[in-house]
PDB file of C-alpha atoms in Angstrom:
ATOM      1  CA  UNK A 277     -54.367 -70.044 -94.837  1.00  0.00           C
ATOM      2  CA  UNK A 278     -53.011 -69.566 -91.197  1.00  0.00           C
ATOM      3  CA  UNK A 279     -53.584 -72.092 -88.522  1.00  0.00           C
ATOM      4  CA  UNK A 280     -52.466 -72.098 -84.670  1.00  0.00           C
ATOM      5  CA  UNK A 281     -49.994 -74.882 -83.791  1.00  0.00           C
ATOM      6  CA  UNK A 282     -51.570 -76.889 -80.783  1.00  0.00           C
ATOM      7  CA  UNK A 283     -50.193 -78.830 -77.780  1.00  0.00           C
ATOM      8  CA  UNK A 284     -50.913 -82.097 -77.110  1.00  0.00           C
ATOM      9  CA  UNK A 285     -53.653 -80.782 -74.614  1.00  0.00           C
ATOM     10  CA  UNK A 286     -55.465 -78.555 -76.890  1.00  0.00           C
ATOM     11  CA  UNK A 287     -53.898 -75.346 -76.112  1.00  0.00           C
ATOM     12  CA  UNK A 288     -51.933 -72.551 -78.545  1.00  0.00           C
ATOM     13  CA  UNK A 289     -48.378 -72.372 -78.301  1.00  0.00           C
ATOM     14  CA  UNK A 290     -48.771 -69.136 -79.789  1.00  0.00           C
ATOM     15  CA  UNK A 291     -46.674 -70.307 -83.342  1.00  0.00           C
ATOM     16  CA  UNK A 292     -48.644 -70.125 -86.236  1.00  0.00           C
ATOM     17  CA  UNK A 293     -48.512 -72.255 -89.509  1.00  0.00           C
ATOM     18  CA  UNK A 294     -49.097 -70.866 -92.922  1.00  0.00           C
ATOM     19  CA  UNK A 295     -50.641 -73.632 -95.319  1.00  0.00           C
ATOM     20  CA  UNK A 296     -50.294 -73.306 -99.224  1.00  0.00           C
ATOM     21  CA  UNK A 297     -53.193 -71.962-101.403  1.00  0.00           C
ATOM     22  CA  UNK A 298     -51.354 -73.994-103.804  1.00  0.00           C
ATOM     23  CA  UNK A 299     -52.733 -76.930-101.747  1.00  0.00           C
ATOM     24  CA  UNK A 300     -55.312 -76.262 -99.322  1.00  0.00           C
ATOM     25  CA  UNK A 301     -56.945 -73.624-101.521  1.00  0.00           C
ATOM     26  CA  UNK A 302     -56.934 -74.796-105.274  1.00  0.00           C
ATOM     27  CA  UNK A 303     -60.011 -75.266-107.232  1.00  0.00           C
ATOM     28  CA  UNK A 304     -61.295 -79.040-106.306  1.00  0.00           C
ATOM     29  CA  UNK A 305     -60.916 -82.381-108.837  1.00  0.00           C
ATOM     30  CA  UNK A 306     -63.592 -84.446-108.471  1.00  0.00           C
ATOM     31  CA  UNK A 307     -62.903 -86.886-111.620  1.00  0.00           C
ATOM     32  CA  UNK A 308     -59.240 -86.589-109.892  1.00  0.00           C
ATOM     33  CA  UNK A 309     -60.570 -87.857-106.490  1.00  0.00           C
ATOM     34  CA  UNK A 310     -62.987 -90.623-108.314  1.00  0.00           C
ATOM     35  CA  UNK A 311     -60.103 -91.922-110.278  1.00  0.00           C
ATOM     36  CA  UNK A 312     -57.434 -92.004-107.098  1.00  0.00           C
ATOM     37  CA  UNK A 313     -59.955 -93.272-104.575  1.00  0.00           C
ATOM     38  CA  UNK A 314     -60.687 -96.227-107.406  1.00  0.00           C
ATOM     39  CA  UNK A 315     -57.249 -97.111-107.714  1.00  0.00           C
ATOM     40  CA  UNK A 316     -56.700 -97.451-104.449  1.00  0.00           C
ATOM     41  CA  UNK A 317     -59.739 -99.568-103.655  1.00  0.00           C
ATOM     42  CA  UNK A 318     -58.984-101.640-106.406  1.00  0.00           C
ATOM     43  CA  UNK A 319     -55.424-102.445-105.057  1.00  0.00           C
ATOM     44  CA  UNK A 320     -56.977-103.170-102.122  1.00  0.00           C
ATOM     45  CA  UNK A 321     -58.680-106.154-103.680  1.00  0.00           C
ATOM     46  CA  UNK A 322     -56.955-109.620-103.426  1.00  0.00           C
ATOM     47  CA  UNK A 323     -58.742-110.939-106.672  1.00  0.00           C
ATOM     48  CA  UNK A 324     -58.187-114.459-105.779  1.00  0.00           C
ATOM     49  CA  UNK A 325     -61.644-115.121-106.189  1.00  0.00           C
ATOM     50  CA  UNK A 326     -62.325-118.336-108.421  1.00  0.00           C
ATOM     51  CA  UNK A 327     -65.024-120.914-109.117  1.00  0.00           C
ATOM     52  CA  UNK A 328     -64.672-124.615-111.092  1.00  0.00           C
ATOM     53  CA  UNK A 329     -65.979-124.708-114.833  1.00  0.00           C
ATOM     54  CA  UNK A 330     -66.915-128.013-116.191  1.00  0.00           C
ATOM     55  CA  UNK A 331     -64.033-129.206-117.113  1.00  0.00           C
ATOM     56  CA  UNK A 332     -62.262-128.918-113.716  1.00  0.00           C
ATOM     57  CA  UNK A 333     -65.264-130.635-111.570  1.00  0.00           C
ATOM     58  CA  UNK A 334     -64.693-133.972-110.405  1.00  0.00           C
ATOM     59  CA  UNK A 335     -67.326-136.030-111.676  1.00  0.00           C
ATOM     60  CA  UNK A 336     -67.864-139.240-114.591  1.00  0.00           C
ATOM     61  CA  UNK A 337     -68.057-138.245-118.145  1.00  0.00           C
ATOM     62  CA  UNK A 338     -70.797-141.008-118.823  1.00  0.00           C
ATOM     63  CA  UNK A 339     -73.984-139.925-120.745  1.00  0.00           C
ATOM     64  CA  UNK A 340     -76.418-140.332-118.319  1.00  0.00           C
ATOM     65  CA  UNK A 341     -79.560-141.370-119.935  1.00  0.00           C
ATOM     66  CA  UNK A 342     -80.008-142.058-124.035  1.00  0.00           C
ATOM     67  CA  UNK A 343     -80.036-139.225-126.436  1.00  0.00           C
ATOM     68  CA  UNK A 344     -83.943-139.605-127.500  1.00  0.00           C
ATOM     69  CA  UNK A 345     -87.160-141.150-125.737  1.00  0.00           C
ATOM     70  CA  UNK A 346     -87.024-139.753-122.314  1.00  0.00           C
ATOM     71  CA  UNK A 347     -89.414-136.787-123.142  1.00  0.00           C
ATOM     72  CA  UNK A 348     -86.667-134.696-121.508  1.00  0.00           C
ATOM     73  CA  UNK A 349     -83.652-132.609-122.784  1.00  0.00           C
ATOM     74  CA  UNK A 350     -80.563-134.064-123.930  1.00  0.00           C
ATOM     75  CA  UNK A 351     -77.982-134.596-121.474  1.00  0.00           C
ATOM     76  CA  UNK A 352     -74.263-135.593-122.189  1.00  0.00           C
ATOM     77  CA  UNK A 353     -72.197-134.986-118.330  1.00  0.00           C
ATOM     78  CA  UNK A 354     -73.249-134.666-114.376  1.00  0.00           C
ATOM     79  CA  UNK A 355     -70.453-132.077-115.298  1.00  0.00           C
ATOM     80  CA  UNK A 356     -72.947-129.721-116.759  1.00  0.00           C
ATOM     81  CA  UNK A 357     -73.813-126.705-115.503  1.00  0.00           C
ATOM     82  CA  UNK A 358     -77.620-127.039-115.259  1.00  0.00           C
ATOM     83  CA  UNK A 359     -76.870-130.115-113.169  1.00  0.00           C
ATOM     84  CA  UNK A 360     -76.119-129.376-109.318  1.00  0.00           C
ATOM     85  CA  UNK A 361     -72.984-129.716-108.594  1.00  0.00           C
ATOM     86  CA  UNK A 362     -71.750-128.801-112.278  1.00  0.00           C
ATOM     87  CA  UNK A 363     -69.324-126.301-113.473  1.00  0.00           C
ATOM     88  CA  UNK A 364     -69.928-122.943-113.225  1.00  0.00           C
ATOM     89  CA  UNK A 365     -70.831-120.828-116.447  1.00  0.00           C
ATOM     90  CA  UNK A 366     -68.643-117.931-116.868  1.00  0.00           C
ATOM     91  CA  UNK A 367     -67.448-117.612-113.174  1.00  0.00           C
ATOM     92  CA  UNK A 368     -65.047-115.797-111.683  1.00  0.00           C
ATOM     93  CA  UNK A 369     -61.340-116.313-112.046  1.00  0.00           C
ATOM     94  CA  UNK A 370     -57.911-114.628-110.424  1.00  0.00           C
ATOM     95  CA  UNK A 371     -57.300-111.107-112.204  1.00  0.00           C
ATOM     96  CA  UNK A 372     -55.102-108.062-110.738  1.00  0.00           C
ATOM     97  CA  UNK A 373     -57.495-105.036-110.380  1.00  0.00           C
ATOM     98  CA  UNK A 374     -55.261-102.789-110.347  1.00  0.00           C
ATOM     99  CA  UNK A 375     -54.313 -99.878-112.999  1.00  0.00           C
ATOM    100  CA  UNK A 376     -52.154 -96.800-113.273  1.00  0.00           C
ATOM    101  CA  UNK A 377     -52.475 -93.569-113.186  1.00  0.00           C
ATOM    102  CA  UNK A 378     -50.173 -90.549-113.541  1.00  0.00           C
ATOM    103  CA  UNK A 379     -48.342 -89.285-110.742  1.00  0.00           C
ATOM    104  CA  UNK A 380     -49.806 -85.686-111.592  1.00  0.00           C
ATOM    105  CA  UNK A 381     -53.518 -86.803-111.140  1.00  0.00           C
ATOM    106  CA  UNK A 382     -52.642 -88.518-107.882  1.00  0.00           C
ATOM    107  CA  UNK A 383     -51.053 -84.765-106.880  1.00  0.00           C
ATOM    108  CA  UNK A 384     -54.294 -83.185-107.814  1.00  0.00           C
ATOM    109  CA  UNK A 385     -56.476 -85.622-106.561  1.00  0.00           C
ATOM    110  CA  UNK A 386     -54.813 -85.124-103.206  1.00  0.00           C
ATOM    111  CA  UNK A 387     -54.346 -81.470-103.417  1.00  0.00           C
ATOM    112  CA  UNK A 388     -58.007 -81.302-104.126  1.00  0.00           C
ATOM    113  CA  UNK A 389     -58.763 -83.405-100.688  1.00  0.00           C
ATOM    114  CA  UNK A 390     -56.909 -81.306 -98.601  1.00  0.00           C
ATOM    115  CA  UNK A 391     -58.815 -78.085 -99.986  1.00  0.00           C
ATOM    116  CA  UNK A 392     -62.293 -80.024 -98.979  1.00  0.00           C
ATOM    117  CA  UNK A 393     -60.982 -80.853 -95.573  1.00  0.00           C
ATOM    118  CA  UNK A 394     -59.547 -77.081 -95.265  1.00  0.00           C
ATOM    119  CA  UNK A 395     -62.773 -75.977 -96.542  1.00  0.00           C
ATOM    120  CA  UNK A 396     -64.746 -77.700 -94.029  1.00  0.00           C
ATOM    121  CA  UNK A 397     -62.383 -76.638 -90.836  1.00  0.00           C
ATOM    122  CA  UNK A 398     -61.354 -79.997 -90.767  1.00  0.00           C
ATOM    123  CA  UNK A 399     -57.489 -79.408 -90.402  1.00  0.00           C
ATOM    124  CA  UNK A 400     -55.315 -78.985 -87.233  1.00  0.00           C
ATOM    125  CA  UNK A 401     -51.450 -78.225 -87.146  1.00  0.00           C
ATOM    126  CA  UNK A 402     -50.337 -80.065 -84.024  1.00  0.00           C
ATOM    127  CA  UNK A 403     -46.701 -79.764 -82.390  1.00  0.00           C
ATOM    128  CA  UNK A 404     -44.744 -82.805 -82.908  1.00  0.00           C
ATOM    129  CA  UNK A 405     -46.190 -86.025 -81.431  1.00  0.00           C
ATOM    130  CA  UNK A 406     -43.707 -88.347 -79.869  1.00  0.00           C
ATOM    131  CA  UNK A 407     -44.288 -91.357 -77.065  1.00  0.00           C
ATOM    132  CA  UNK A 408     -41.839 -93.088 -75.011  1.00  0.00           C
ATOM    133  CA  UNK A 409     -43.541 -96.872 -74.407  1.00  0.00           C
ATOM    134  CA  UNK A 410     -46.599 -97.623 -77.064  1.00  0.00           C
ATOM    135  CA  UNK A 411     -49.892 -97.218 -75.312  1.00  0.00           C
ATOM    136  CA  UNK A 412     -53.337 -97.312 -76.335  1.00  0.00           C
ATOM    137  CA  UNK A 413     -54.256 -94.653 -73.207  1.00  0.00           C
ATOM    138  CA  UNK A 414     -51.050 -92.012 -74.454  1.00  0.00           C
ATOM    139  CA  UNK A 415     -52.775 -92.059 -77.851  1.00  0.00           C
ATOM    140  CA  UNK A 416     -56.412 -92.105 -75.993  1.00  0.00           C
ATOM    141  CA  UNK A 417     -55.439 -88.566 -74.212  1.00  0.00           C
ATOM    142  CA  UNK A 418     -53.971 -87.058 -77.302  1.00  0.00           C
ATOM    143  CA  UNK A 419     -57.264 -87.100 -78.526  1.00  0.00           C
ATOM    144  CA  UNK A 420     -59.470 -86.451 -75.888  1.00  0.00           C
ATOM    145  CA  UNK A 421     -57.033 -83.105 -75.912  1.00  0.00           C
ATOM    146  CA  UNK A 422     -58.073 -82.097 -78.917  1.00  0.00           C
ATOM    147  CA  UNK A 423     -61.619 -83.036 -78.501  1.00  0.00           C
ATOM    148  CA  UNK A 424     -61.066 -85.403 -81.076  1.00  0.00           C
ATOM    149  CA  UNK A 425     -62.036 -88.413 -79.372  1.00  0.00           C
ATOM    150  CA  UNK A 426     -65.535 -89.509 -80.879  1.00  0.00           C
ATOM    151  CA  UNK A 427     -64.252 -88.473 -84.015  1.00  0.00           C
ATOM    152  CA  UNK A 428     -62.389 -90.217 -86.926  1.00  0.00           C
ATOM    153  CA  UNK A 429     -59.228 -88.884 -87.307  1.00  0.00           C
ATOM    154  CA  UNK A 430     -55.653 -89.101 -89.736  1.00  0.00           C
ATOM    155  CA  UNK A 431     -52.789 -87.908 -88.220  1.00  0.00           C
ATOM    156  CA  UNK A 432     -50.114 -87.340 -90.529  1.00  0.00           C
ATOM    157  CA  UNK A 433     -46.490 -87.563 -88.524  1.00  0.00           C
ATOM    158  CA  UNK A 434     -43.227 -86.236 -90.357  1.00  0.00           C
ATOM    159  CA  UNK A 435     -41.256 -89.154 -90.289  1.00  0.00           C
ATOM    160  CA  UNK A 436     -41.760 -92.483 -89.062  1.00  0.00           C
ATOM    161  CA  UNK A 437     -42.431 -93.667 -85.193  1.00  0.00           C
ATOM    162  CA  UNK A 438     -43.238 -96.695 -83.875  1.00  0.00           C
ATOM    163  CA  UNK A 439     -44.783 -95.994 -80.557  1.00  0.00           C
ATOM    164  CA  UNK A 440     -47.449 -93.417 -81.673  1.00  0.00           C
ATOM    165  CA  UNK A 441     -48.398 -96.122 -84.331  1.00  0.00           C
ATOM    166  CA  UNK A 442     -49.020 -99.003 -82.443  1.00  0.00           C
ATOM    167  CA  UNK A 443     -50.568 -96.804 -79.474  1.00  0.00           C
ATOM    168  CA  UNK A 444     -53.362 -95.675 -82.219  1.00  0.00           C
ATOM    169  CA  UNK A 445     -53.674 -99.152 -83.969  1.00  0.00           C
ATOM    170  CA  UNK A 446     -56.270-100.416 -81.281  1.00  0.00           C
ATOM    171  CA  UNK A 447     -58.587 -97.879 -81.862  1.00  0.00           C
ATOM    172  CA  UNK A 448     -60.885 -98.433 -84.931  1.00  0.00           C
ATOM    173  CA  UNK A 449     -61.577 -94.587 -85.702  1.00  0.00           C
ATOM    174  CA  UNK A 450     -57.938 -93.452 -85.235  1.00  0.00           C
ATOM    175  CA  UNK A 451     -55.689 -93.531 -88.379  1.00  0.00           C
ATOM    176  CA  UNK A 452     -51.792 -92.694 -87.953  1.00  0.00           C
ATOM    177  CA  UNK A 453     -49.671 -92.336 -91.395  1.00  0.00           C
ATOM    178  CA  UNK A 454     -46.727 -90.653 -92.444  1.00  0.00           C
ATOM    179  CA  UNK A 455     -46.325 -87.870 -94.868  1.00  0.00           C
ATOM    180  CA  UNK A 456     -44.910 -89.561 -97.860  1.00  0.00           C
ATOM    181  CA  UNK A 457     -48.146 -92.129 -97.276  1.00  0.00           C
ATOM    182  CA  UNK A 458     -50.822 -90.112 -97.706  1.00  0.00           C
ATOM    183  CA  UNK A 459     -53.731 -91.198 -99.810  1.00  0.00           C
ATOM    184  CA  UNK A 460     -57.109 -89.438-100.961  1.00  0.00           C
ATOM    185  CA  UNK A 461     -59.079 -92.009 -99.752  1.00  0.00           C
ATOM    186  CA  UNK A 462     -57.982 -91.802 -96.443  1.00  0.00           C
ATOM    187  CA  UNK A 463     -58.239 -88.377 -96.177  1.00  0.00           C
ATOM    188  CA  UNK A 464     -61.361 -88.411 -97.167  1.00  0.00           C
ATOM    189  CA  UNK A 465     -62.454 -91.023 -95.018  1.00  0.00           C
ATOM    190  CA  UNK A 466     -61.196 -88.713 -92.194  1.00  0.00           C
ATOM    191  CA  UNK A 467     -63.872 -86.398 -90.028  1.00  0.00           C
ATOM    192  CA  UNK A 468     -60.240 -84.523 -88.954  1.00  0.00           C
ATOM    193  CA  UNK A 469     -56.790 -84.151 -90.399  1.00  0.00           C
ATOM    194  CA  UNK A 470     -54.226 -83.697 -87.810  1.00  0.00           C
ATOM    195  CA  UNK A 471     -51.106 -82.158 -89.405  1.00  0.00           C
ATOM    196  CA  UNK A 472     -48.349 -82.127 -86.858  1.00  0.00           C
ATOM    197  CA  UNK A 473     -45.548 -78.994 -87.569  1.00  0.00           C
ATOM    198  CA  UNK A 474     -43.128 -81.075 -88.883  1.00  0.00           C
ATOM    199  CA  UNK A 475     -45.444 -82.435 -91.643  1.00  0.00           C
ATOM    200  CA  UNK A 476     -46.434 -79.241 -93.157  1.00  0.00           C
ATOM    201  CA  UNK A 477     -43.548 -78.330 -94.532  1.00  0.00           C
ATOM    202  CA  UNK A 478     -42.822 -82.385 -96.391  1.00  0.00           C
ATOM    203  CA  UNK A 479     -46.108 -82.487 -97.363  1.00  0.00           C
ATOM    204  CA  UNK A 480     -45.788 -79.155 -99.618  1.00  0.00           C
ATOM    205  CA  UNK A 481     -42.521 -80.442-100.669  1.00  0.00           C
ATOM    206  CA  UNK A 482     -43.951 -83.690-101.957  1.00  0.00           C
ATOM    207  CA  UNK A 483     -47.185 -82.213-103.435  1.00  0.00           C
ATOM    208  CA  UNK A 484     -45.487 -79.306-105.304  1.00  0.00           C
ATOM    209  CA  UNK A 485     -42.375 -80.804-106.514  1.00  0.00           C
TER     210      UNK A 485
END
């Protein structure tokens, strides 16, 4: 698959970039995708989550009325749970969500992304991007260059720079990773990839390795 290399203002430099079949053109995972895109929701998770049982509320252990006569159930503890303000019955408690998987499936499951998003016309090889102060406008044009403005995008930079992060981190539909970062789930969550040159050649380094 051969795409032009843009400018920053939409234009053809006249280079062309030559994408793997072996990535953008392989026959899609789906079970791959569910199982990566579950993982990484899962780490997302804090799972601090946790409610008090009966015998952590505060409350007196006194039997509260006499066993028979009352016409009523019996009832032991305020502490129970059908009492308000009793423990909770099997609620939750702090757990890690999070699981493994092998480093293979995560390869396929993003390998299989990329061929959707090539599939759809959704990718665009863009010359290197590079700003001198971090700006929310510098980042704002880049887009609008590319039409990409009302869109949400992933831009996937090379190597790691500062001032095109923090210029994109204002806007909520703008996403700005680096190569060795990239995840199914964002790339799915992405209306347009934005490869720039530098990228194309790490990310079939890292993916076919």
């Amino acid at each position: 698959m051969e795409l032009a290399v843009l400018k920053h203002n939409g234009e053809d430099t006249g280079r062309r970039v030559n994408l793997s079949d072996d990535i953008f053109a392989i026959e899609p995972n789906d079970h791959a995708i569910y199982l990566d895109v579950k993982q990484y929701l899962a780490n997302q998770r804090q799972g601090t989550h946790k409610s008090k049982e009966r015998n952590e509320v505060a409350g007196s252990t006194k039997k509260i009325k006499k066993q028979k006569g009352t016409g009523g159930a019996r009832a032991g503890s305020l502490k129970s749970p059908v009492f308000r303000g009793g423990g909770r019955v099997f609620g939750p408690k702090p757990r890690d969500y999070s699981f493994k998987l092998n480093k293979k499936l995560k390869q396929l499951a993003r390998k299989s992304a990329l061929t959707y998003k090539a599939k759809d016309n959704s990718v665009m090889v863009l010359e290197n991007v590079s700003f001198e102060t971090a700006k929310t406008k510098n980042y704002m044009a880049l887009l609008n260059g590319l039409s990409l403005s009302d869109k949400k995008t992933l831009l996937v930079l090379p190597e790691e720079n500062k001032n095109v992060y923090l210029s994109s981190r204002n806007l909520p539909k703008a996403k700005v990773v680096t190569v060795d970062s990239v995840n199914t789930y964002e790339l799915l969550n992405a209306d347009n990839l934005v490869l720039c040159e530098g990228s194309v050649s790490k990310l079939e380094t890292l993916l076919l390795k």
